[in-house]
Coordinates of N, CA and C in Angstrom, one line a residue:
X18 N 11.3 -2.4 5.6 CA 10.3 -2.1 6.6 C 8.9 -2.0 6.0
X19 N 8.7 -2.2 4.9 CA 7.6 -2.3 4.2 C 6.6 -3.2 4.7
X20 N 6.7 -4.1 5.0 CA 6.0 -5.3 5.8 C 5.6 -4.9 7.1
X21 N 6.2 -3.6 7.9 CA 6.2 -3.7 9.3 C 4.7 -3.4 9.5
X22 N 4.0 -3.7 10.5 CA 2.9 -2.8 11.0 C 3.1 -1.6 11.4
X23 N 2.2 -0.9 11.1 CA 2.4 1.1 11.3 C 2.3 1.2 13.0
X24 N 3.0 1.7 13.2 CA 2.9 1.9 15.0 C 3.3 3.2 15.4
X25 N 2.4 3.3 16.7 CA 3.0 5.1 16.9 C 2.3 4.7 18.8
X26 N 3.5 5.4 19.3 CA 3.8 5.5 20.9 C 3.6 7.0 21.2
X27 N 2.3 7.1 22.0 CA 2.3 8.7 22.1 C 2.0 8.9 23.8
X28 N 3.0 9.8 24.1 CA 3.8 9.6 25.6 C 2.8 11.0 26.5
X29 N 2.5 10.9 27.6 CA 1.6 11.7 27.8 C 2.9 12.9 28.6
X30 N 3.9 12.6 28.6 CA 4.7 13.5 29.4 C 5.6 12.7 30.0
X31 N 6.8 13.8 30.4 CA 8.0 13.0 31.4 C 8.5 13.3 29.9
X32 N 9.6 11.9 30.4 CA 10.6 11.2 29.2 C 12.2 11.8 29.0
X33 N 12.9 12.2 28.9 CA 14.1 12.3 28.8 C 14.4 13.7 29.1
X34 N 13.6 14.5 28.8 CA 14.1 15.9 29.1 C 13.5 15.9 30.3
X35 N 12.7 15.5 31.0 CA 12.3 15.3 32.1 C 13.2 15.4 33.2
X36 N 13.6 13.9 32.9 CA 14.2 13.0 33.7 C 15.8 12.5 33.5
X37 N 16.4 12.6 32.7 CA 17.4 12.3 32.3 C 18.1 11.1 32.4
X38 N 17.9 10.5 34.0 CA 18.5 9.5 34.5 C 17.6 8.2 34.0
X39 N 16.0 8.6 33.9 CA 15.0 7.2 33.7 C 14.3 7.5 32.2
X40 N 15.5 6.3 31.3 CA 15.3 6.4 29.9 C 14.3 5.1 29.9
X41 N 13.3 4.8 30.5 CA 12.3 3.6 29.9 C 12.0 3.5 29.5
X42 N 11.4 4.5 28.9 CA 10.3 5.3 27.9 C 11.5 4.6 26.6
X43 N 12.0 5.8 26.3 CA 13.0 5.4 25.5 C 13.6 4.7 25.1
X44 N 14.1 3.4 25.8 CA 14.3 2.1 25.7 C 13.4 1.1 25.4
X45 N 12.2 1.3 25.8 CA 11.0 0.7 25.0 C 11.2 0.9 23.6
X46 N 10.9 2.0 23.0 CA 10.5 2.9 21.8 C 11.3 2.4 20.7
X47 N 13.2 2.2 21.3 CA 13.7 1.9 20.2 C 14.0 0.1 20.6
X48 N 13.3 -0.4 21.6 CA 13.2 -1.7 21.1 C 12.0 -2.5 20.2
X49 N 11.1 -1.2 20.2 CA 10.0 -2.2 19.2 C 10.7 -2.0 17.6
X50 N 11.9 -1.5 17.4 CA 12.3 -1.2 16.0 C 12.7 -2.8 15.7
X51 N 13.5 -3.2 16.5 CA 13.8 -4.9 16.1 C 15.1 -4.6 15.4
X52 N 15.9 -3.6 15.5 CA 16.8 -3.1 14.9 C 17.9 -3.0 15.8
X53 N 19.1 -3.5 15.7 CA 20.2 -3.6 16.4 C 20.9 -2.0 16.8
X54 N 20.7 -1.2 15.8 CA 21.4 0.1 15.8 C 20.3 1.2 15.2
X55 N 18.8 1.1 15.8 CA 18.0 2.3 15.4 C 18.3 3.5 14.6
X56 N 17.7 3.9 13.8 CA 18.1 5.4 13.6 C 16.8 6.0 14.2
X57 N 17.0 6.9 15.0 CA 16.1 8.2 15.8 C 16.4 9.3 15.4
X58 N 15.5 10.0 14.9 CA 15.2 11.7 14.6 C 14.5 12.2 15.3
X59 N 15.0 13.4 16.0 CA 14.6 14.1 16.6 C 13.8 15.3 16.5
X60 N 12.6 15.4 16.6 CA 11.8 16.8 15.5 C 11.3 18.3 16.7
X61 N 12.1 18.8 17.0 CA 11.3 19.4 18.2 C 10.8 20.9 17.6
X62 N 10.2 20.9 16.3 CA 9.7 21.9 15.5 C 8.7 23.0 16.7
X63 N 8.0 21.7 17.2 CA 7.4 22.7 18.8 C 7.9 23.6 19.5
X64 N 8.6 23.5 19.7 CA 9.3 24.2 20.6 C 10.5 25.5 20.2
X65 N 10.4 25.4 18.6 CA 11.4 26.1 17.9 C 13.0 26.3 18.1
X66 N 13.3 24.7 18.4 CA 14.4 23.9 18.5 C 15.5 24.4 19.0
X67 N 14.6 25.2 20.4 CA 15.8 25.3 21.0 C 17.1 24.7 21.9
X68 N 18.1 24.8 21.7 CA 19.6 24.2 21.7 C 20.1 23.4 23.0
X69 N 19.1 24.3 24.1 CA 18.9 22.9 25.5 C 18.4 21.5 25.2
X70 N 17.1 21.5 23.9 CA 16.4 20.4 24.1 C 16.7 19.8 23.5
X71 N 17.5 20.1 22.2 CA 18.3 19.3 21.2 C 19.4 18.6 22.2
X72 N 20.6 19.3 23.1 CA 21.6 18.8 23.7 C 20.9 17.6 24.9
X73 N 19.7 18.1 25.0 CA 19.0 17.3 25.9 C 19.0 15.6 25.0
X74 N 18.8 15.7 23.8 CA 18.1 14.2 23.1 C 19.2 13.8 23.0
X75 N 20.5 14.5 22.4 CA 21.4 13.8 22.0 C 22.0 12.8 23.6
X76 N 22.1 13.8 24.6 CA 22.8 13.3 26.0 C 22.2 11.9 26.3
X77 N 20.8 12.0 26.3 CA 19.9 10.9 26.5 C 20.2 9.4 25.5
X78 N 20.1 10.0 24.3 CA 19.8 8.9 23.3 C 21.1 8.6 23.0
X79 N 22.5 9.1 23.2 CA 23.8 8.8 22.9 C 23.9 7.7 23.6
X80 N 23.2 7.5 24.8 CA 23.3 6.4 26.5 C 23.2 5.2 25.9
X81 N 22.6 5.4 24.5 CA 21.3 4.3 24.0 C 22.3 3.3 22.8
X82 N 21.8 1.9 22.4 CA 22.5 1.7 21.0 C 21.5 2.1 19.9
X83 N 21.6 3.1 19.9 CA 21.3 3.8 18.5 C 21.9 4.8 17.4
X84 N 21.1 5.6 16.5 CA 22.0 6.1 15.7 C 21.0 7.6 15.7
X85 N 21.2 8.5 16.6 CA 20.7 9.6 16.9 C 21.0 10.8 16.1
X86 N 20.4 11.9 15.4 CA 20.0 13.3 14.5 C 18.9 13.8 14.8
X87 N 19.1 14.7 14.3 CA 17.9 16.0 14.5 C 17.3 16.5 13.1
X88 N 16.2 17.1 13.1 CA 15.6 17.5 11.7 C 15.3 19.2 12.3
X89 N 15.7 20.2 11.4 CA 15.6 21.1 11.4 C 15.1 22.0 10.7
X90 N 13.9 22.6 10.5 CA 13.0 23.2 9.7 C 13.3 24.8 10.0
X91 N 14.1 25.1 11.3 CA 14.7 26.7 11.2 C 15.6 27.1 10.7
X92 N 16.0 26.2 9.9 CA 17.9 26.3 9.5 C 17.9 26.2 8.0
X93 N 18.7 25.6 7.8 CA 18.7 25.1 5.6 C 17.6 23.9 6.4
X94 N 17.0 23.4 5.7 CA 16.3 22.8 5.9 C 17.0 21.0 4.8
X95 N 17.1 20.4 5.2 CA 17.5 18.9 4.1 C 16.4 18.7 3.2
X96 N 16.7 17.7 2.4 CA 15.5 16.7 1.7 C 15.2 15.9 2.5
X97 N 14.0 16.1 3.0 CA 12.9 15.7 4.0 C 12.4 14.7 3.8
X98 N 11.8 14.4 2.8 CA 11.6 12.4 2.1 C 13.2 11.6 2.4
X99 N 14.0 12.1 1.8 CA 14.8 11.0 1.9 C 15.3 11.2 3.7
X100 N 14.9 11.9 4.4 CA 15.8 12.2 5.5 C 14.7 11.5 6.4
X101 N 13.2 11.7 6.7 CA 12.1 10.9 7.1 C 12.1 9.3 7.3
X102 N 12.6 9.3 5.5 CA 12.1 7.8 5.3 C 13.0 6.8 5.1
X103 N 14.0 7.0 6.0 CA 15.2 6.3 6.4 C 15.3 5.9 7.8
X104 N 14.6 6.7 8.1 CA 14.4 6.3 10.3 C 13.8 5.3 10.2
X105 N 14.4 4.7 11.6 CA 13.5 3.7 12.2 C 12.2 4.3 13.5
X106 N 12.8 5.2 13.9 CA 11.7 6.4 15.2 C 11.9 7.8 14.9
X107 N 10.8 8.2 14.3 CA 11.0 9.9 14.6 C 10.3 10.2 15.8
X108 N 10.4 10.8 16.7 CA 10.5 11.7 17.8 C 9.9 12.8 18.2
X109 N 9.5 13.3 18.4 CA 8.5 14.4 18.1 C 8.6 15.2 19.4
X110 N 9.0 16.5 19.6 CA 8.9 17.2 21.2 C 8.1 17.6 21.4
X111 N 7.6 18.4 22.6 CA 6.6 18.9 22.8 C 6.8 20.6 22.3
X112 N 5.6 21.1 23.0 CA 5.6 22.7 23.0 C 4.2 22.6 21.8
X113 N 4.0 24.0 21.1 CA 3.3 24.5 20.3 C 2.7 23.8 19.5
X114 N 1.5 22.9 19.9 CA 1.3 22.0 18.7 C 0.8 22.9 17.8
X115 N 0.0 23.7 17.7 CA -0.6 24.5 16.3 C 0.6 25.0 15.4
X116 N 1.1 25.6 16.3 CA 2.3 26.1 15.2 C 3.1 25.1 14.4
X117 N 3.1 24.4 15.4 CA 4.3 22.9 14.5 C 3.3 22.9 13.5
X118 N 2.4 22.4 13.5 CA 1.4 21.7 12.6 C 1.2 22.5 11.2
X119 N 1.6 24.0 11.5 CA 0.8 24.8 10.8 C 2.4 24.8 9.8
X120 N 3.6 24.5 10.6 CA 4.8 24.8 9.5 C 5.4 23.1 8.9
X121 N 4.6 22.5 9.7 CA 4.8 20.9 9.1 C 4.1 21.2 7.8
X122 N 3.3 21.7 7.6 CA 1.9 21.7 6.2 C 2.7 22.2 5.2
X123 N 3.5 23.7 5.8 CA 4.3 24.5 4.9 C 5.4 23.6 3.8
X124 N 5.9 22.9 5.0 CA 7.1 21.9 4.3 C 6.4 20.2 3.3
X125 N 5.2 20.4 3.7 CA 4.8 18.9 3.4 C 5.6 17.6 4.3
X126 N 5.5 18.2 5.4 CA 5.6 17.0 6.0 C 5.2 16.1 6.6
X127 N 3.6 16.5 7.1 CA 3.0 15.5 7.0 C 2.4 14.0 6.5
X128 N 2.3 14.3 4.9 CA 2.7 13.6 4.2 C 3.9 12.6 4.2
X129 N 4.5 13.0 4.4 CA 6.2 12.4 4.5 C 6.0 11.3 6.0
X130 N 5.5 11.8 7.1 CA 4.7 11.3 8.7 C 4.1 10.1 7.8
X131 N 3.6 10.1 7.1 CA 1.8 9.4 6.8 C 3.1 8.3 6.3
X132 N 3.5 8.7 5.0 CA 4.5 7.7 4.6 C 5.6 6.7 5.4
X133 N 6.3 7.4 5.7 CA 7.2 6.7 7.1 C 6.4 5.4 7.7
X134 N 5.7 6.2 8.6 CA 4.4 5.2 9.4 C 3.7 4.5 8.6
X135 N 3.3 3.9 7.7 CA 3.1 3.3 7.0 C 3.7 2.4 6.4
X136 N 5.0 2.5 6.5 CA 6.4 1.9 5.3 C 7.4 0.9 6.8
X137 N 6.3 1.5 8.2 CA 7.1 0.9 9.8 C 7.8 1.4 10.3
X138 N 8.1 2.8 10.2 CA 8.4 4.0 11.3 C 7.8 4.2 12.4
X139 N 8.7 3.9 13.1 CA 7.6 3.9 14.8 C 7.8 5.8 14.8
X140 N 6.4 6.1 14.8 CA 6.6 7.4 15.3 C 6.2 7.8 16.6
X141 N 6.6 8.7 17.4 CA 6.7 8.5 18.6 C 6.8 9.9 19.3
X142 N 6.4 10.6 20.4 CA 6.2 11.7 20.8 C 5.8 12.3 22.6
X143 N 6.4 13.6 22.7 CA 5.6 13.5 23.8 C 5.0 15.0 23.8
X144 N 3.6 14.7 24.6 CA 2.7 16.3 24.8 C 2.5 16.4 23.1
X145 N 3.2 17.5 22.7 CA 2.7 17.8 21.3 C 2.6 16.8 20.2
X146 N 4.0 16.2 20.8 CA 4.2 14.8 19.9 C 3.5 13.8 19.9
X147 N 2.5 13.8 20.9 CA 1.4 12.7 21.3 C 0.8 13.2 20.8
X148 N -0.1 14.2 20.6 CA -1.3 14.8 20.3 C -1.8 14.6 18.8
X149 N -0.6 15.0 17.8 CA -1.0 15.6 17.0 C -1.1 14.1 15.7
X150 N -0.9 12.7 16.1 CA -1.0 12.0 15.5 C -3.0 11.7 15.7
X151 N -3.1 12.5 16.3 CA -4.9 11.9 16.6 C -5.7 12.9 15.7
X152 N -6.6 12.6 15.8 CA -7.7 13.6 14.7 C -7.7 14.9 15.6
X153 N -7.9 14.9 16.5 CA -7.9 16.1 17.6 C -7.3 16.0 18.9
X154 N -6.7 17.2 19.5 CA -5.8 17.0 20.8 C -6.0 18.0 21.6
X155 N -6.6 18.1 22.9 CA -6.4 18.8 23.7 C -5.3 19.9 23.8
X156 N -5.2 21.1 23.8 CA -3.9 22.1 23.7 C -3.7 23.0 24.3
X157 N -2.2 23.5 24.6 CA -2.1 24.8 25.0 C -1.6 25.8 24.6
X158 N -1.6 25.7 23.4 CA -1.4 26.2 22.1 C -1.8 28.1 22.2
X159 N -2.7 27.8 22.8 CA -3.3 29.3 23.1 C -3.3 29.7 24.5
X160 N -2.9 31.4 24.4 CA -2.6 31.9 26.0 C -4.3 31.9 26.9
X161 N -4.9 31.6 26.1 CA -6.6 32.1 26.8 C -7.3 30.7 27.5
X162 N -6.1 29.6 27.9 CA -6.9 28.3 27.8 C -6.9 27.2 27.1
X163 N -7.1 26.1 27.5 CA -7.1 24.4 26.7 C -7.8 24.6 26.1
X164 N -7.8 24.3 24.7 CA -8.7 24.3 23.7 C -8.7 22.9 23.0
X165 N -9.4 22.6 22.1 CA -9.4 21.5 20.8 C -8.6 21.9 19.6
X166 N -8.1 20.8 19.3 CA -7.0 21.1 17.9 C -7.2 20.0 17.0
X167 N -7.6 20.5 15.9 CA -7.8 19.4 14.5 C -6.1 18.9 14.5
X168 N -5.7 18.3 14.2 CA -4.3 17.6 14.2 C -4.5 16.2 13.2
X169 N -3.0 15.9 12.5 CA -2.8 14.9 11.9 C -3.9 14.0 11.2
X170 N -4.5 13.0 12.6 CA -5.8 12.4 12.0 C -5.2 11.1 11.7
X171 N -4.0 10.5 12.1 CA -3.3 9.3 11.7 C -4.4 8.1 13.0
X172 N -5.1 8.6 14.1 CA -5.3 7.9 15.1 C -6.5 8.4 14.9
X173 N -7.8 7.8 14.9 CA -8.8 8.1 15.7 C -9.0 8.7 17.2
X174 N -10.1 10.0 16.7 CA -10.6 10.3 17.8 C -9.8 12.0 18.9
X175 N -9.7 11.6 20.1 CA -8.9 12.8 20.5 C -7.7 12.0 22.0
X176 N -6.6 13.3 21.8 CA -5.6 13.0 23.2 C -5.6 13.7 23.8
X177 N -5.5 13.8 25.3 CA -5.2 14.4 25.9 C -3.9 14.2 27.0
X178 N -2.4 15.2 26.9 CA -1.5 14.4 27.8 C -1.3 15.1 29.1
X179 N -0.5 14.9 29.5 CA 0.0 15.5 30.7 C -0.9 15.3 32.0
X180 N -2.6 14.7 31.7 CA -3.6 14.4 32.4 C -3.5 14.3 34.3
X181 N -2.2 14.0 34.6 CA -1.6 14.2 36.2 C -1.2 15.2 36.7
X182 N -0.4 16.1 35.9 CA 0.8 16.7 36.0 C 0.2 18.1 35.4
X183 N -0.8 18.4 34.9 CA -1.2 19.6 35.5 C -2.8 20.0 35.4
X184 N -2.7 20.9 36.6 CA -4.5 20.6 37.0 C -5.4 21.2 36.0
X185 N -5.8 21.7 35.0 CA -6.6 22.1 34.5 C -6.9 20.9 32.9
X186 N -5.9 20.0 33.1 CA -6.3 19.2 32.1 C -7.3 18.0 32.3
X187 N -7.6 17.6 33.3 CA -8.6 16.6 33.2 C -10.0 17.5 33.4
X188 N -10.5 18.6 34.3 CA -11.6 19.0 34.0 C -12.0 19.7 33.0
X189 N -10.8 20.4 31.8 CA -11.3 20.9 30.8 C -11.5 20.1 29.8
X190 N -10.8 18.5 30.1 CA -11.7 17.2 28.9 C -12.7 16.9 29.3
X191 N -13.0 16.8 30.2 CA -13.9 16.5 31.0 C -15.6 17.5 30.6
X192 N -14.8 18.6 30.3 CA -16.1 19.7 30.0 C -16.2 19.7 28.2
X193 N -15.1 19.2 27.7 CA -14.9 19.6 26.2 C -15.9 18.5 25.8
X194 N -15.6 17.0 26.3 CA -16.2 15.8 25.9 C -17.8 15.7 26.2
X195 N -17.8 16.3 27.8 CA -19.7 16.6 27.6 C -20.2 17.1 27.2
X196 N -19.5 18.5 26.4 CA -20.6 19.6 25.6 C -20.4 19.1 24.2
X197 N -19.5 18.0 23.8 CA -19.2 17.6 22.6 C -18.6 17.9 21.5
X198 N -17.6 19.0 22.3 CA -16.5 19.7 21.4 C -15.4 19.2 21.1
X199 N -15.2 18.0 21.6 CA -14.2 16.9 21.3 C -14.4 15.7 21.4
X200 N -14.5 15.0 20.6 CA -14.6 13.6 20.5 C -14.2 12.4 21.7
X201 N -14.6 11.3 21.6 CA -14.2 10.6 22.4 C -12.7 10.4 22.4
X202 N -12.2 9.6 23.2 CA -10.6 9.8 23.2 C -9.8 8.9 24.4
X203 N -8.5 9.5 24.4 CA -7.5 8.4 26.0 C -7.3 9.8 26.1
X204 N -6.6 10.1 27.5 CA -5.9 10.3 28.9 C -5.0 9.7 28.6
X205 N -3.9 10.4 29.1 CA -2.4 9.9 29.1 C -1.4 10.4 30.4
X206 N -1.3 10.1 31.4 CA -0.8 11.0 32.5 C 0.4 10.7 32.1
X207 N 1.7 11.7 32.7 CA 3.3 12.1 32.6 C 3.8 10.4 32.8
X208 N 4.6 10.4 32.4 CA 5.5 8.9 32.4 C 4.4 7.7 31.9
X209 N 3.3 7.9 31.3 CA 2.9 6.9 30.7 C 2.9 7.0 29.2
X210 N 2.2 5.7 28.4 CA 2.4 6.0 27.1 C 1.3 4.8 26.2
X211 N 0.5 5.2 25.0 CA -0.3 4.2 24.5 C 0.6 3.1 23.4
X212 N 0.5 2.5 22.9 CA 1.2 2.4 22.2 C 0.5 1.6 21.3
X213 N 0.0 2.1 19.8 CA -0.7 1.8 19.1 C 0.2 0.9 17.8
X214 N -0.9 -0.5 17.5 CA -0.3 -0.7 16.4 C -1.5 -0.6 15.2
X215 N -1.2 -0.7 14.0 CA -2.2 0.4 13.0 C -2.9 1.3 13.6
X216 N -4.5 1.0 13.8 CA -5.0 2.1 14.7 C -5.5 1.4 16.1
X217 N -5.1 0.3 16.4 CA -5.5 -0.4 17.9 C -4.6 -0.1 18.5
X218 N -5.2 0.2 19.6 CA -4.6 0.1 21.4 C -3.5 -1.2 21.1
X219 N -2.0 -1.4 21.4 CA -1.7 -2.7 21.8 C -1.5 -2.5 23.0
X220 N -0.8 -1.8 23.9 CA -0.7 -1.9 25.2 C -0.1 -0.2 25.9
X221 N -0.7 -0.3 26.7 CA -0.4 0.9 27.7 C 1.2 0.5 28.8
X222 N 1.7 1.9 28.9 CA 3.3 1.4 29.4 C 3.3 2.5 30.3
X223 N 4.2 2.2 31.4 CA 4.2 2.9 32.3 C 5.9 3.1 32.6
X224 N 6.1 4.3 32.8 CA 7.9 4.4 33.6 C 8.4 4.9 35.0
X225 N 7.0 4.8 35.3 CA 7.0 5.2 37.0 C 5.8 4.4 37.1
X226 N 6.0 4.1 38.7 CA 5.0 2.8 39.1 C 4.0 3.9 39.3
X227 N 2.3 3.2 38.8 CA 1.1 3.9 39.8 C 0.4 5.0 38.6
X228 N 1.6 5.0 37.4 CA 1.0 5.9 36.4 C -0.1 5.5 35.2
X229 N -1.1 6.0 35.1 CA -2.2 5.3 33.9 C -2.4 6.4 32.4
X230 N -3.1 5.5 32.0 CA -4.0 6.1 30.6 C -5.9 5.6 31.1
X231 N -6.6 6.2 30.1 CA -7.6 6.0 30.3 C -8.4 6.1 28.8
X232 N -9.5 5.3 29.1 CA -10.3 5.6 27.5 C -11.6 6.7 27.9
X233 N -11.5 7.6 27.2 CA -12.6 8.6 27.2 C -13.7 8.5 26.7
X234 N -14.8 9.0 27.5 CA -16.3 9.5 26.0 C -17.1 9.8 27.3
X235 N -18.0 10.7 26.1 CA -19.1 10.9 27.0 C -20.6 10.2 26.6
X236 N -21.5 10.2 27.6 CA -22.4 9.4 27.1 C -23.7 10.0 27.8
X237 N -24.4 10.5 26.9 CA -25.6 11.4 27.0 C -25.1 12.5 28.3
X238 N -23.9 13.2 27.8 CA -23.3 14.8 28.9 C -22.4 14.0 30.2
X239 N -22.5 12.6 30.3 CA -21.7 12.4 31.4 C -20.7 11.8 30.9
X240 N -19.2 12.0 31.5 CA -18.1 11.3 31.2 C -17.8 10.0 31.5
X241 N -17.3 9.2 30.8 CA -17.0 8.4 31.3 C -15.2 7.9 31.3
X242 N -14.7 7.8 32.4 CA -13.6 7.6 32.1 C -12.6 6.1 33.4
X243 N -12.4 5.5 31.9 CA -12.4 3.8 31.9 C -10.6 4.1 32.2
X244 N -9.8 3.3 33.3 CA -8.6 3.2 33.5 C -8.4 1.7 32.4
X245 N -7.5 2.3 31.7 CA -6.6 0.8 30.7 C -5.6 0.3 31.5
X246 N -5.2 -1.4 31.5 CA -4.3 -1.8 31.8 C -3.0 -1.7 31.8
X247 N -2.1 -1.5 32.3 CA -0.9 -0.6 32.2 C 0.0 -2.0 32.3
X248 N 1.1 -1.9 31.6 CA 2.8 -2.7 31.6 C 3.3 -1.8 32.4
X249 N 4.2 -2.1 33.8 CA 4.9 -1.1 33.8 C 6.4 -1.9 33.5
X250 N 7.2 -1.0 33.3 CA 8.5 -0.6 32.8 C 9.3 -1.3 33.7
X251 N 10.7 -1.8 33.3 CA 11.9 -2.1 34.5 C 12.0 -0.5 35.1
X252 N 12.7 -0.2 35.8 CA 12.9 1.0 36.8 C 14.4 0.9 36.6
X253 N 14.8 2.3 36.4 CA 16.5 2.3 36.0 C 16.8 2.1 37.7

């Protein structure tokens, strides 16, 4: 995989725990591997891995031809290099991005992230799991409100997901990017997804008809916000 180009798919919402019956999303993700029998790791460190959303990945991704596990940072924890850098997709759940981030550092795993993706590990994610590959991510990390979050940094710029699917997220980018508390950036509404190869846009994907991304910035206090061309998906 050393040869591959670094790519990372970061899902604004939806996706398997969602939806269960419409794996598009998912069936994309492990066909850019080019790999007959993927290996997928499942990381839902967000969310403090609890046992619905693990039974949730396995139900989903068992559907799939791949080769599905979980990485567990609350338990004995494995050797993390060799257990990273053997996937073809790590996975990333949602929930708590600060906190994940803050116990990813503890373990060095970010590092291990940077590696993978680099070596052609499609990394791949949603809500938290989208965010935290960008320099900064829109969050709700905190009970007082959407705030900005320093994150990863593997992607230029800032994300924001869930952009449809719940209301206080498009006007609180909307106010972050005019006052200039957050960098320019995409929008990613539920069932859609960017999908980046090194750090370029290659194409925007959709798993429900009608769903978008968008490119962000502001420009002297006013927003501007540009709809990207969207693929949409077969429909299970």
């Amino acid at each position: 995989m050393s040869d591959a180009t670094p790519q990372i798919i970061a899902i604004g919402g939806g996706g398997f725990y969602r939806d269960p019956d419409n794996l598009a999303l998912e069936r994309y993700i492990l066909a850019q591997t080019g790999v007959a029998e993927p290996r997928v790791i499942f990381v839902p460190t967000a969310s403090g891995e609890p046992d619905h959303y693990v039974a949730s990945f396995y139900a989903a991704f068992l559907k799939l031809q791949c080769r599905p596990s979980v990485l567990s940072l609350f338990k004995r924890t494995p050797d993390l290099r060799s257990l990273l850098l053997k996937q073809d997709v790590i996975y990333v759940g949602g929930g708590n991005t600060k906190s994940m981030i803050a116990l990813w550092q503890d373990w060095g795993v970010p590092e291990l992230l940077r590696e993978a993706w680099q070596s052609g590990t499609i990394l791949t994610g949603v809500s938290a799991g989208a965010i935290c590959w960008f320099e900064q991510g829109l969050t709700d990390s905190f009970s007082d409100g959407l705030r900005p979050l320093g994150c990863l940094g593997f992607l230029p710029g800032s994300c924001c997901p869930h952009y449809d699917g719940e209301p206080q997220r498009r006007p609180s980018y909307h106010r972050l990017l005019a006052s200039g508390e957050i960098p320019a950036g995409v929008a990613i509404e539920d069932w859609a997804a960017i999908h980046y190869k090194g750090t370029e846009t290659y194409q925007v994907i959709g798993a429900k008809p009608g769903v978008r991304a968008y490119s962000m910035r502001s420009v002297y206090g006013s927003v501007q916000e540009v709809p990207l061309p969207v693929e949409y998906l077969p429909q299970p």
